[in-house]
């Protein structure tokens, strides 16, 4: 939808099924030609930035070995507590 596209400054697009899907997202066919899983285009504004990048994947289950208590300390500008 053009209203959504014009009001969204940041566009992320992973590989899509066809050129029209890419055109809807980026106004360019490029995302239809991505070949590697996780490749993505970031578009900011009207091509102020248009960048291809590789996303990360973390598919493992999170199983903490032990519960750790986190402590947060307020430091001064010199780094002292």
CSV table of C-alpha atoms in Angstrom, one decimal:
chain,number,residue,atom,x,y,z
A,1,UNK,CA,0.0,0.0,0.0
A,2,UNK,CA,1.5,3.4,-1.0
A,3,UNK,CA,0.2,5.1,2.1
A,4,UNK,CA,2.1,2.7,4.3
A,5,UNK,CA,5.2,2.8,2.2
A,6,UNK,CA,5.3,6.6,2.1
A,7,UNK,CA,4.9,6.9,5.9
A,8,UNK,CA,7.5,4.2,6.8
A,9,UNK,CA,11.1,5.5,6.8
A,10,UNK,CA,12.8,2.1,7.3
A,11,UNK,CA,12.2,-0.9,5.1
A,12,UNK,CA,13.7,-4.4,5.7
A,13,UNK,CA,13.1,-7.0,3.1
A,14,UNK,CA,14.3,-10.6,3.1
A,15,UNK,CA,14.1,-12.9,0.1
A,16,UNK,CA,10.5,-12.7,-1.4
A,17,UNK,CA,8.7,-15.0,-3.8
A,18,UNK,CA,8.6,-12.8,-6.8
A,19,UNK,CA,9.5,-9.4,-8.2
A,20,UNK,CA,6.1,-7.8,-7.4
A,21,UNK,CA,6.5,-8.6,-3.7
A,22,UNK,CA,9.9,-6.9,-3.8
A,23,UNK,CA,8.5,-3.9,-5.7
A,24,UNK,CA,5.8,-3.6,-3.0
A,25,UNK,CA,8.4,-3.5,-0.3
A,26,UNK,CA,11.3,-1.6,-1.8
A,27,UNK,CA,10.1,-0.2,-5.1
A,28,UNK,CA,12.9,-2.3,-6.6
A,29,UNK,CA,12.9,-6.0,-7.7
A,30,UNK,CA,16.2,-6.8,-5.9
A,31,UNK,CA,14.8,-8.9,-3.0
A,32,UNK,CA,13.4,-11.4,-5.4
A,33,UNK,CA,16.9,-12.3,-6.5
A,34,UNK,CA,18.5,-12.9,-3.1
A,35,UNK,CA,20.1,-16.3,-3.1
A,36,UNK,CA,21.4,-17.0,0.4
A,37,UNK,CA,19.1,-17.6,3.4
A,38,UNK,CA,19.1,-14.6,5.7
A,39,UNK,CA,20.2,-12.0,3.1
A,40,UNK,CA,18.3,-8.8,3.5
A,41,UNK,CA,18.0,-5.3,2.1
A,42,UNK,CA,17.7,-2.3,4.4
A,43,UNK,CA,16.3,0.8,2.7
A,44,UNK,CA,16.1,4.1,4.6
A,45,UNK,CA,14.0,6.9,3.2
A,46,UNK,CA,14.1,7.4,-0.5
A,47,UNK,CA,17.4,5.5,-0.9
A,48,UNK,CA,19.3,7.7,1.6
A,49,UNK,CA,20.7,4.3,2.5
A,50,UNK,CA,20.2,1.1,0.5
A,51,UNK,CA,22.3,-1.8,1.8
A,52,UNK,CA,22.4,-5.5,1.3
A,53,UNK,CA,23.4,-7.3,4.5
A,54,UNK,CA,23.4,-10.8,6.1
A,55,UNK,CA,21.2,-11.4,9.1
A,56,UNK,CA,22.2,-13.8,11.8
A,57,UNK,CA,20.4,-17.0,12.9
A,58,UNK,CA,20.4,-18.5,16.3
A,59,UNK,CA,18.3,-21.6,16.2
A,60,UNK,CA,19.5,-23.4,19.3
A,61,UNK,CA,17.4,-23.6,22.4
A,62,UNK,CA,18.4,-21.5,25.3
A,63,UNK,CA,19.2,-23.7,28.3
A,64,UNK,CA,21.0,-21.7,31.0
A,65,UNK,CA,23.5,-23.8,33.0
A,66,UNK,CA,22.8,-21.9,36.2
A,67,UNK,CA,20.9,-18.9,37.4
A,68,UNK,CA,23.1,-15.9,37.9
A,69,UNK,CA,22.2,-12.9,39.9
A,70,UNK,CA,23.0,-9.8,38.0
A,71,UNK,CA,24.3,-6.7,39.8
A,72,UNK,CA,24.0,-3.2,38.4
A,73,UNK,CA,26.2,-0.4,39.9
A,74,UNK,CA,25.9,3.3,39.3
A,75,UNK,CA,29.3,4.7,38.3
A,76,UNK,CA,30.4,8.3,38.3
A,77,UNK,CA,31.8,10.1,35.2
A,78,UNK,CA,35.3,8.9,36.3
A,79,UNK,CA,34.2,5.3,36.4
A,80,UNK,CA,34.2,5.0,40.2
A,81,UNK,CA,31.3,3.6,42.3
